[in-house]
Short mmCIF file of C-alpha atoms and ligand atoms in Angstrom, two decimals:
data_model
loop_
_atom_site.label_atom_id
_atom_site.label_comp_id
_atom_site.label_asym_id
_atom_site.label_seq_id
_atom_site.Cartn_x
_atom_site.Cartn_y
_atom_site.Cartn_z
CA MET A 14 -117.75 70.70 80.22
CA ASN A 15 -114.83 69.51 78.04
CA LYS A 16 -112.34 68.58 80.76
CA GLU A 17 -108.79 67.97 79.76
CA PHE A 18 -107.58 64.47 80.50
CA ASN A 19 -103.93 63.37 80.60
CA THR A 20 -104.23 60.08 78.78
CA ILE A 21 -102.13 58.40 76.07
CA VAL A 22 -102.94 55.19 74.28
CA VAL A 23 -100.12 53.28 72.59
CA ILE A 24 -101.22 50.97 69.76
CA GLY A 25 -99.39 48.57 67.45
CA SER A 26 -99.97 49.66 63.82
CA GLN A 27 -98.95 46.47 62.01
CA TRP A 28 -98.88 42.78 63.01
CA GLY A 29 -97.44 43.19 66.51
CA ASP A 30 -93.86 43.40 67.78
CA GLU A 31 -93.52 47.02 66.59
CA GLY A 32 -91.51 47.87 69.75
CA LYS A 33 -94.43 48.90 71.92
CA GLY A 34 -92.71 47.79 75.09
CA LYS A 35 -89.81 50.14 74.59
CA ILE A 36 -92.08 53.07 73.74
CA ILE A 37 -94.28 52.40 76.84
CA ASP A 38 -91.16 52.20 79.05
CA ILE A 39 -90.08 55.64 77.77
CA ILE A 40 -93.44 57.35 78.12
CA SER A 41 -94.15 55.66 81.47
CA GLN A 42 -91.19 57.43 83.04
CA ASN A 43 -93.39 60.49 83.34
CA ALA A 44 -96.67 58.65 83.84
CA ASP A 45 -98.68 58.01 87.04
CA ALA A 46 -100.20 54.72 85.86
CA VAL A 47 -99.75 52.19 83.05
CA VAL A 48 -102.73 50.02 82.01
CA ARG A 49 -102.65 46.84 79.86
CA PHE A 50 -106.10 46.52 78.30
CA ASN A 51 -106.12 43.50 75.92
CA GLY A 52 -104.56 40.19 75.08
CA GLY A 53 -102.85 37.84 77.45
CA ASN A 54 -99.47 36.12 77.74
CA ASN A 55 -99.31 35.78 73.99
CA ALA A 56 -97.82 39.25 74.09
CA GLY A 57 -94.08 39.74 74.48
CA HIS A 58 -92.96 43.29 75.18
CA THR A 59 -89.26 43.88 75.47
CA VAL A 60 -87.70 46.63 77.56
CA ILE A 61 -83.88 46.90 77.69
CA VAL A 62 -82.33 49.02 80.39
CA LYS A 63 -78.53 49.02 80.30
CA ASP A 64 -77.51 45.35 80.42
CA LYS A 65 -80.88 44.03 81.61
CA THR A 66 -83.55 42.71 79.29
CA PHE A 67 -87.12 42.38 80.47
CA LYS A 68 -89.80 40.57 78.46
CA PHE A 69 -93.32 41.37 79.63
CA ARG A 70 -96.21 39.08 78.82
CA LEU A 71 -98.99 40.21 81.19
CA LEU A 72 -97.39 42.88 83.23
CA PRO A 73 -97.53 46.42 81.95
CA SER A 74 -94.19 47.47 80.48
CA GLY A 75 -94.03 50.50 82.79
CA ILE A 76 -93.31 48.24 85.73
CA VAL A 77 -89.54 48.76 85.34
CA SER A 78 -90.11 52.38 86.38
CA GLU A 79 -91.26 51.05 89.81
CA LYS A 80 -92.96 54.35 90.75
CA VAL A 81 -95.98 53.97 88.48
CA ILE A 82 -99.28 52.30 89.30
CA ASN A 83 -99.55 49.19 87.18
CA ILE A 84 -102.98 47.94 86.10
CA ILE A 85 -104.05 44.77 84.32
CA ALA A 86 -107.53 45.82 83.17
CA THR A 87 -110.62 43.76 82.39
CA GLY A 88 -109.87 43.19 78.70
CA VAL A 89 -106.74 41.22 79.50
CA ILE A 90 -107.20 37.45 79.72
CA VAL A 91 -105.13 36.20 82.62
CA ASN A 92 -103.24 32.94 83.12
CA LEU A 93 -102.67 33.27 86.86
CA PRO A 94 -99.77 30.74 87.28
CA ALA A 95 -98.05 32.37 84.29
CA LEU A 96 -98.47 35.77 85.97
CA VAL A 97 -96.84 34.48 89.17
CA GLU A 98 -93.98 33.08 87.09
CA GLU A 99 -93.48 36.41 85.34
CA ILE A 100 -93.45 38.34 88.67
CA GLU A 101 -90.98 35.82 90.14
CA GLU A 102 -88.66 36.21 87.15
CA LEU A 103 -88.76 39.93 87.53
CA GLU A 104 -87.98 39.67 91.24
CA LYS A 105 -84.90 37.64 90.33
CA ASN A 106 -83.90 40.55 88.11
CA GLY A 107 -84.07 42.85 91.10
CA ILE A 108 -87.48 44.48 90.36
CA LYS A 109 -89.92 44.36 93.27
CA ILE A 110 -93.54 44.35 92.34
CA LYS A 111 -95.32 47.31 93.84
CA ASN A 112 -98.65 48.91 93.03
CA LEU A 113 -100.08 46.09 90.83
CA TYR A 114 -103.80 46.02 90.42
CA ILE A 115 -105.73 43.36 88.48
CA SER A 116 -109.33 43.60 87.34
CA ASP A 117 -111.78 41.29 89.25
CA ARG A 118 -113.66 41.05 85.92
CA SER A 119 -110.73 39.73 83.88
CA PRO A 120 -111.40 36.32 82.31
CA LEU A 121 -109.09 33.44 83.13
CA VAL A 122 -106.95 31.25 80.95
CA LEU A 123 -107.49 27.87 82.64
CA PRO A 124 -104.91 25.05 82.47
CA TYR A 125 -106.77 23.22 79.70
CA HIS A 126 -106.92 26.22 77.36
CA PRO A 127 -103.25 25.99 76.12
CA LEU A 128 -103.78 22.22 75.58
CA LEU A 129 -106.89 22.94 73.51
CA ASP A 130 -105.02 25.64 71.58
CA LYS A 131 -102.39 23.13 70.51
CA PHE A 132 -104.94 20.42 69.85
CA PHE A 133 -107.09 22.70 67.61
CA GLU A 134 -104.03 23.87 65.72
CA GLU A 135 -103.07 20.27 64.96
CA LYS A 136 -106.54 19.50 63.73
CA ARG A 137 -106.63 22.60 61.56
CA GLU A 138 -103.77 21.13 59.57
CA LYS A 139 -103.31 23.31 56.51
CA SER A 140 -105.56 26.07 57.85
CA LYS A 141 -103.62 26.51 61.08
CA ILE A 142 -103.35 30.06 62.40
CA GLY A 143 -99.87 29.75 63.85
CA THR A 144 -100.93 30.78 67.38
CA THR A 145 -98.58 31.28 70.27
CA ALA A 146 -100.10 28.15 71.90
CA ARG A 147 -100.86 30.08 75.12
CA GLY A 148 -104.61 29.14 75.01
CA ILE A 149 -105.72 32.68 74.20
CA GLY A 150 -108.24 31.73 71.44
CA PRO A 151 -109.89 28.91 73.41
CA ALA A 152 -110.00 31.01 76.58
CA TYR A 153 -111.59 34.09 74.97
CA SER A 154 -114.02 31.75 73.07
CA ASP A 155 -115.10 30.13 76.31
CA TYR A 156 -115.54 33.51 77.88
CA ILE A 157 -117.72 34.84 75.07
CA ALA A 158 -119.70 31.57 75.09
CA ARG A 159 -120.23 32.17 78.84
CA ASP A 160 -118.42 29.02 79.92
CA SER A 161 -115.66 30.55 81.86
CA LEU A 162 -114.55 32.18 85.03
CA ARG A 163 -113.41 35.64 86.01
CA ILE A 164 -110.67 36.40 88.51
CA GLY A 165 -113.17 37.73 91.00
CA ASP A 166 -114.91 34.38 91.12
CA LEU A 167 -111.88 32.94 92.92
CA LEU A 168 -112.28 35.26 95.82
CA ASP A 169 -115.29 33.33 97.09
CA LYS A 170 -114.05 29.72 97.29
CA GLU A 171 -117.55 28.23 97.64
CA TYR A 172 -118.76 30.01 94.52
CA PHE A 173 -115.56 29.06 92.69
CA ILE A 174 -116.02 25.38 93.43
CA GLU A 175 -119.63 25.56 92.29
CA ARG A 176 -118.83 27.33 89.03
CA ILE A 177 -115.75 25.31 88.13
CA THR A 178 -117.72 22.07 88.73
CA GLN A 179 -120.50 23.34 86.44
CA ILE A 180 -118.09 24.33 83.78
CA TYR A 181 -116.01 21.17 84.03
CA ASP A 182 -119.06 18.91 83.91
CA PHE A 183 -120.32 20.73 80.87
CA LYS A 184 -116.96 20.68 79.15
CA SER A 185 -116.44 17.02 79.78
CA LYS A 186 -119.66 16.22 77.97
CA ILE A 187 -118.20 17.86 74.85
CA LEU A 188 -114.50 17.01 75.26
CA SER A 189 -113.06 13.91 76.80
CA GLU A 190 -111.53 14.25 80.22
CA GLU A 191 -108.35 13.22 78.50
CA SER A 192 -108.30 16.15 76.08
CA LEU A 193 -109.04 18.50 78.98
CA GLY A 194 -105.80 17.12 80.41
CA TYR A 195 -106.46 18.06 84.01
CA LYS A 196 -108.73 16.88 86.78
CA ILE A 197 -111.08 19.34 88.41
CA LYS A 198 -109.08 19.29 91.66
CA GLU A 199 -105.89 20.18 89.81
CA ILE A 200 -107.61 23.12 88.08
CA TYR A 201 -108.98 24.35 91.34
CA ASN A 202 -105.63 24.01 93.15
CA SER A 203 -103.64 25.76 90.41
CA GLN A 204 -105.87 28.83 90.53
CA ILE A 205 -106.14 29.01 94.33
CA GLU A 206 -102.40 28.55 94.73
CA ALA A 207 -101.69 31.33 92.26
CA ILE A 208 -104.13 33.74 93.73
CA GLU A 209 -102.75 33.18 97.21
CA LYS A 210 -99.18 33.83 95.96
CA LEU A 211 -100.32 37.05 94.32
CA SER A 212 -102.06 38.14 97.44
CA LYS A 213 -98.87 37.50 99.51
CA LYS A 214 -96.98 39.68 97.05
CA GLY A 215 -99.41 42.52 97.68
CA VAL A 216 -101.19 42.32 94.31
CA ILE A 217 -104.66 43.79 94.57
CA ILE A 218 -107.68 42.36 92.78
CA THR A 219 -110.25 45.11 92.37
CA ASP A 220 -112.68 47.01 90.12
CA THR A 221 -109.98 48.52 87.86
CA SER A 222 -112.48 50.58 85.81
CA LYS A 223 -113.22 52.56 88.98
CA LEU A 224 -109.47 52.91 89.81
CA ILE A 225 -108.65 54.07 86.24
CA ASN A 226 -111.50 56.51 86.06
CA ASP A 227 -110.65 57.98 89.42
CA LEU A 228 -107.01 58.42 88.33
CA ILE A 229 -108.04 60.10 85.08
CA ASP A 230 -110.60 62.35 86.77
CA SER A 231 -108.07 63.56 89.29
CA GLY A 232 -105.75 64.69 86.47
CA LYS A 233 -103.22 61.85 86.72
CA LYS A 234 -101.24 60.80 83.71
CA VAL A 235 -102.52 57.46 82.58
CA LEU A 236 -100.87 55.45 79.79
CA PHE A 237 -102.69 52.58 78.04
CA GLU A 238 -100.61 49.81 76.55
CA ALA A 239 -102.01 47.64 73.75
CA ALA A 240 -100.78 44.16 73.01
CA GLN A 241 -100.51 42.82 69.45
CA GLY A 242 -101.22 45.11 66.51
CA THR A 243 -104.07 46.57 64.46
CA LEU A 244 -103.80 43.92 61.73
CA LEU A 245 -104.23 41.20 64.43
CA ASP A 246 -107.47 42.71 65.75
CA ILE A 247 -110.34 40.24 65.98
CA TYR A 248 -112.61 42.51 63.77
CA TYR A 249 -110.28 44.75 61.81
CA GLY A 250 -107.31 42.46 61.36
CA THR A 251 -106.66 39.84 58.67
CA TYR A 252 -109.31 37.44 59.98
CA PRO A 253 -109.03 34.49 60.64
CA TYR A 254 -105.24 35.04 60.92
CA VAL A 255 -105.69 37.27 63.98
CA THR A 256 -105.65 37.09 67.74
CA SER A 257 -108.87 36.94 69.79
CA SER A 258 -109.00 40.41 71.32
CA PHE A 259 -109.53 44.09 70.48
CA THR A 260 -106.09 45.40 69.75
CA ILE A 261 -107.14 48.81 68.42
CA ALA A 262 -107.73 52.16 70.15
CA GLY A 263 -111.46 51.42 70.51
CA GLY A 264 -110.39 48.37 72.61
CA VAL A 265 -109.23 50.72 75.36
CA CYS A 266 -112.80 51.77 76.23
CA VAL A 267 -114.03 48.17 76.39
CA GLY A 268 -110.88 46.70 77.98
CA ALA A 269 -110.34 49.38 80.63
CA GLY A 270 -113.92 50.45 81.25
CA ILE A 271 -113.61 54.11 80.34
CA GLY A 272 -115.68 56.38 78.08
CA PRO A 273 -114.28 57.36 74.67
CA GLN A 274 -113.99 61.04 75.56
CA LYS A 275 -111.43 60.18 78.22
CA ILE A 276 -108.84 59.32 75.53
CA LYS A 277 -106.78 62.36 74.75
CA LYS A 278 -104.03 61.04 72.54
CA ILE A 279 -103.37 57.93 70.46
CA ILE A 280 -99.82 57.06 69.44
CA GLY A 281 -99.40 54.50 66.67
CA VAL A 282 -96.13 52.48 66.91
CA ILE A 283 -94.73 51.67 63.49
CA LYS A 284 -91.70 49.54 62.87
CA GLY A 285 -89.48 51.03 60.10
CA TYR A 286 -90.36 47.96 58.06
CA THR A 287 -92.94 45.18 58.72
CA SER A 288 -92.87 41.84 60.48
CA ARG A 289 -95.36 39.09 61.06
CA VAL A 290 -95.22 35.84 63.14
CA GLY A 291 -97.62 33.04 62.31
CA GLU A 292 -99.63 32.36 59.20
CA GLY A 293 -101.70 34.70 56.99
CA PRO A 294 -101.31 37.00 54.01
CA PHE A 295 -98.48 39.57 54.11
CA PRO A 296 -98.41 41.52 50.79
CA SER A 297 -95.12 43.31 51.37
CA GLU A 298 -93.24 40.25 52.55
CA ILE A 299 -89.62 40.03 51.38
CA HIS A 300 -88.53 36.65 50.04
CA ASP A 301 -84.87 37.29 49.08
CA SER A 302 -81.64 37.72 51.05
CA ILE A 303 -82.69 41.16 52.28
CA ALA A 304 -85.26 39.38 54.55
CA GLU A 305 -82.43 37.47 56.13
CA TYR A 306 -80.39 40.68 56.56
CA ILE A 307 -83.21 42.51 58.30
CA ARG A 308 -84.16 39.45 60.39
CA GLU A 309 -80.60 39.05 61.74
CA LYS A 310 -79.90 42.73 62.16
CA GLY A 311 -83.31 43.45 63.75
CA GLN A 312 -83.25 40.19 65.71
CA GLU A 313 -86.65 39.35 64.39
CA TYR A 314 -87.44 36.23 66.40
CA GLY A 315 -90.62 35.87 68.50
CA THR A 316 -90.33 37.23 72.01
CA VAL A 317 -92.71 34.52 73.28
CA THR A 318 -92.10 31.58 70.97
CA ARG A 319 -88.66 32.40 69.40
CA ARG A 320 -90.12 31.65 65.95
CA PRO A 321 -88.31 33.56 63.16
CA ARG A 322 -90.50 36.47 62.13
CA ARG A 323 -91.44 36.98 58.52
CA VAL A 324 -90.27 40.40 57.38
CA GLY A 325 -91.43 42.81 54.70
CA TRP A 326 -91.18 46.40 53.50
CA LEU A 327 -93.21 49.21 54.94
CA ASP A 328 -96.82 48.97 53.69
CA LEU A 329 -98.45 52.32 53.37
CA VAL A 330 -101.83 50.84 52.30
CA ALA A 331 -101.91 48.88 55.57
CA LEU A 332 -100.69 51.85 57.60
CA ARG A 333 -103.21 54.25 56.16
CA TYR A 334 -105.90 51.68 57.17
CA ALA A 335 -104.33 51.51 60.72
CA LYS A 336 -104.47 55.28 60.89
CA ARG A 337 -108.18 55.31 59.98
CA ILE A 338 -109.16 52.53 62.41
CA ASN A 339 -107.30 54.09 65.33
CA ASN A 340 -107.25 57.76 64.51
CA PHE A 341 -103.59 58.13 65.48
CA THR A 342 -102.79 61.57 66.79
CA SER A 343 -99.03 60.92 66.46
CA ILE A 344 -96.52 58.23 65.57
CA ALA A 345 -93.55 56.50 67.22
CA ILE A 346 -91.28 54.86 64.68
CA THR A 347 -88.90 52.13 65.72
CA LYS A 348 -85.97 50.13 64.39
CA LEU A 349 -84.88 52.66 61.84
CA ASP A 350 -81.32 51.67 62.65
CA VAL A 351 -82.00 48.20 61.27
CA LEU A 352 -82.40 49.68 57.75
CA SER A 353 -78.99 51.35 57.80
CA GLY A 354 -76.77 49.88 55.11
CA LEU A 355 -79.47 49.06 52.63
CA GLU A 356 -78.87 50.81 49.35
CA LYS A 357 -82.52 51.07 48.42
CA LEU A 358 -85.67 50.79 50.44
CA LYS A 359 -89.06 49.90 49.12
CA VAL A 360 -92.46 50.94 50.34
CA VAL A 361 -95.87 49.61 49.22
CA VAL A 362 -97.98 52.47 47.84
CA GLY A 363 -100.91 50.47 46.48
CA TYR A 364 -102.07 46.93 45.57
CA ARG A 365 -102.99 45.50 42.18
CA TYR A 366 -105.79 43.00 42.28
CA LYS A 367 -106.84 41.28 39.04
CA GLY A 368 -105.34 44.17 37.09
CA LYS A 369 -107.17 46.84 39.10
CA LEU A 370 -105.55 49.32 41.47
CA ILE A 371 -106.62 49.15 45.10
CA ASP A 372 -105.62 51.76 47.62
CA GLU A 373 -107.75 50.66 50.57
CA PHE A 374 -106.80 47.64 52.71
CA PRO A 375 -109.25 44.88 51.58
CA SER A 376 -111.48 43.14 54.12
CA SER A 377 -111.62 39.87 52.17
CA LEU A 378 -108.74 37.58 52.84
CA ASN A 379 -109.34 35.97 49.54
CA VAL A 380 -108.72 39.31 47.86
CA LEU A 381 -105.80 40.24 50.08
CA LYS A 382 -103.92 37.02 49.41
CA ASP A 383 -103.99 37.77 45.69
CA CYS A 384 -103.05 41.41 45.96
CA GLU A 385 -99.80 42.29 44.28
CA PRO A 386 -97.96 45.08 46.04
CA ILE A 387 -97.01 48.16 44.04
CA PHE A 388 -93.64 49.26 45.26
CA GLU A 389 -91.95 52.65 45.18
CA GLU A 390 -88.20 52.62 45.56
CA ILE A 391 -86.38 55.17 47.72
CA PRO A 392 -82.71 55.64 48.46
CA GLY A 393 -81.45 54.17 51.71
CA TRP A 394 -78.71 55.41 54.02
CA LYS A 395 -75.39 53.94 55.12
CA GLU A 396 -74.85 55.72 58.39
CA ASN A 397 -75.26 53.99 61.77
CA LEU A 398 -77.99 55.74 63.66
CA LEU A 399 -77.08 54.51 67.14
CA GLY A 400 -76.20 57.35 69.44
CA ILE A 401 -78.07 60.05 67.49
CA LEU A 402 -80.23 61.98 69.92
CA ASP A 403 -81.41 64.85 67.71
CA ILE A 404 -83.51 64.52 64.60
CA SER A 405 -81.53 67.11 62.70
CA ARG A 406 -78.47 64.82 63.00
CA LEU A 407 -80.16 61.99 61.09
CA PRO A 408 -78.89 61.31 57.55
CA GLN A 409 -80.81 63.28 54.86
CA ASN A 410 -82.25 60.09 53.40
CA THR A 411 -83.55 59.01 56.80
CA ILE A 412 -85.25 62.33 57.22
CA LYS A 413 -86.78 61.98 53.76
CA TYR A 414 -88.11 58.53 54.66
CA LEU A 415 -89.70 59.98 57.86
CA GLU A 416 -91.21 62.90 56.01
CA MET A 417 -92.71 60.56 53.47
CA ILE A 418 -94.39 58.55 56.29
CA GLU A 419 -95.69 61.70 57.94
CA LYS A 420 -97.08 62.99 54.69
CA GLU A 421 -98.76 59.69 53.70
CA LEU A 422 -100.41 59.31 57.13
CA ASP A 423 -100.94 62.96 57.68
CA THR A 424 -99.61 62.47 61.21
CA LYS A 425 -96.49 63.74 62.99
CA ILE A 426 -93.72 61.53 64.27
CA GLU A 427 -92.97 62.16 67.97
CA ILE A 428 -90.55 59.41 68.86
CA ILE A 429 -87.82 57.68 66.79
CA GLY A 430 -86.18 54.43 67.84
CA THR A 431 -82.55 54.14 66.89
CA GLY A 432 -81.57 50.95 68.79
CA PRO A 433 -82.96 48.47 71.29
CA GLU A 434 -81.77 50.10 74.54
CA ARG A 435 -83.90 52.57 76.47
CA ASN A 436 -81.67 55.47 75.57
CA ASP A 437 -81.44 54.70 71.85
CA ILE A 438 -84.19 57.14 71.16
CA ILE A 439 -84.90 60.53 69.64
CA ILE A 440 -87.76 62.41 71.34
CA VAL A 441 -89.01 64.85 68.72
CA LYS A 442 -91.72 66.11 71.01
CA ASP A 443 -92.51 65.24 74.62
CA PRO A 444 -95.46 62.79 74.37
CA TRP A 445 -97.05 64.24 77.49
CA GLU A 446 -97.34 67.59 75.75
CA LEU A 447 -100.89 66.72 74.91
P1 LIG B 24 -93.57 44.66 71.18
O1 LIG B 24 -94.28 43.37 71.20
O2 LIG B 24 -94.30 45.66 70.24
O3 LIG B 24 -93.34 45.29 72.49
O4 LIG B 24 -92.14 44.37 70.47
P2 LIG B 24 -91.16 43.16 70.83
O5 LIG B 24 -90.48 43.50 72.12
O6 LIG B 24 -91.83 41.88 70.73
O7 LIG B 24 -90.15 43.30 69.63
C1 LIG B 24 -89.42 44.45 69.36
C2 LIG B 24 -87.95 44.10 69.37
O8 LIG B 24 -87.24 45.19 68.85
C3 LIG B 24 -87.39 43.89 70.77
O9 LIG B 24 -86.37 42.97 70.69
C4 LIG B 24 -86.84 45.31 71.13
O10 LIG B 24 -85.81 45.24 72.07
C5 LIG B 24 -86.38 45.76 69.79
N1 LIG B 24 -86.45 47.25 69.57
C6 LIG B 24 -87.36 48.11 69.95
N2 LIG B 24 -87.15 49.31 69.44
C7 LIG B 24 -86.01 49.21 68.70
C8 LIG B 24 -85.24 50.06 67.88
O11 LIG B 24 -85.55 51.23 67.70
N3 LIG B 24 -84.14 49.55 67.24
C9 LIG B 24 -83.75 48.25 67.43
N4 LIG B 24 -82.69 47.82 66.77
N5 LIG B 24 -84.44 47.41 68.20
C10 LIG B 24 -85.55 47.86 68.81
P1 LIG B 25 -97.11 41.59 70.89
O1 LIG B 25 -97.99 42.22 71.94
C1 LIG B 25 -96.94 39.33 67.19
C2 LIG B 25 -100.04 36.32 66.61
C3 LIG B 25 -99.63 34.86 66.55
C4 LIG B 25 -100.60 34.30 65.54
C5 LIG B 25 -101.89 35.07 65.90
C6 LIG B 25 -102.81 34.33 66.85
O2 LIG B 25 -95.83 41.12 71.41
O3 LIG B 25 -97.00 42.47 69.74
P2 LIG B 25 -102.79 33.88 69.46
O4 LIG B 25 -101.79 33.09 70.28
O5 LIG B 25 -102.97 35.25 69.91
O6 LIG B 25 -104.10 33.12 69.34
O7 LIG B 25 -102.14 33.87 68.00
O8 LIG B 25 -101.46 36.32 66.54
N1 LIG B 25 -99.69 37.09 67.77
C7 LIG B 25 -98.70 38.00 67.81
N2 LIG B 25 -97.81 38.35 66.85
N3 LIG B 25 -96.91 39.92 68.39
C8 LIG B 25 -97.82 39.60 69.38
O9 LIG B 25 -97.92 40.28 70.48
C9 LIG B 25 -98.71 38.51 69.07
N4 LIG B 25 -99.69 37.93 69.80
C10 LIG B 25 -100.26 37.06 68.98
O10 LIG B 25 -98.27 34.71 66.12
O11 LIG B 25 -100.25 34.67 64.30
MG1 LIG B 26 -93.85 41.34 70.98
#
């Protein structure tokens, strides 16, 4: 009964921006379908093909390949006008949207959600999260509180008017019409206009769980693309400094509507160092000039908000935790080229808390914020890695760094990023060799 399924899940192992977009683009070239299963337009996934740079927020990063089926599954929270804008941008870049399916069960980000996001952040003052201000938290909260709409609700205009009126009346009892920022008619129009534009572009709103399961059952190669990273997961991340969705491998089942046994392979994407945007504890954060060096060389500026990203050394405590939560079956490591030229590299091998050694990632933020990292120093490498296509050609010290990661996480590295462009990559093992 144990049928073989051709499915790969790609997960961020750190605090997002690990380079998932590029890895998805590479793996999707031999996929039949790419599925985004969580988050919203807070995500920013970069794909660079020759001189063209694409930044995906809601669209699956496989869309550049044009031949794959692209699916925005139920777990994704959708800002419809933002999606239209993203598609139009892509069309300007010469990519025609084909084969795009969106779940009729996906919750909506309504026009007032980004306003509330900004408003709440202001009121939080010193305890602000540092959100992307895209309304993600307020929209997911409303959905869980059962005060929201799903895309499918728009397909029946009468029902949509009834529901939006109920929700708006309720919301305006709690919030002033002013803080909602929009009149009911404007909200209605914005959604109807967007859905009509999508329909004209041939986008199909459907039961994506059925579509995905049918594809998997017929032996098709289905790739699942996570947004954000494990440490931003609503349960397993550094709460409350997290996003509002399930960013981990378990999120695929919920977000895409598939059973756990349909997942064959889980690739953890790890940046060769660590970065974080927004607030929250970051034990391996670098505070000296090396941070500036890495930020500039790695162009560590938010894809969505352009905020400078905080940077730190590789944190093995956090990565072992990510391995446990996701059960990675292999690793894709990115941005190793950025570390070239550093004489010494550091990695966090443990934490010290009140004089005691900790080797598990703590759940309490109050503990984590006072954890002192225990570093191990390892020699760096001078050589430029750009253009290397074979692992055996990497400098000895780079290979040692990779072997150390494989040993610590007891997981093999399959893909190595050596630059931002699609072809700056070493494929150690074909990811579809399951
Ligand atoms: P994502 O959110 O995980 O998809 O990552 P982002 O796209 O937000 O950020 C990753 C950044 O690193 C982007 O600018 C990518 O173009 C770039 N990038 C990805 N892989 C590599 C790599 O191996 N080397 C270098 N130098 N840049 C990379
Ligand atoms: P990708 O998919 C990095 C961070 C925000 C903030 C926190 C909550 O590109 O890796 P939100 O707007 O989600 O309520 O913000 O989460 N954050 C990300 N950081 N990469 C992302 O996505 C992120 N999406 C959200 O900076 O700290
Ligand atoms: Mg990103």
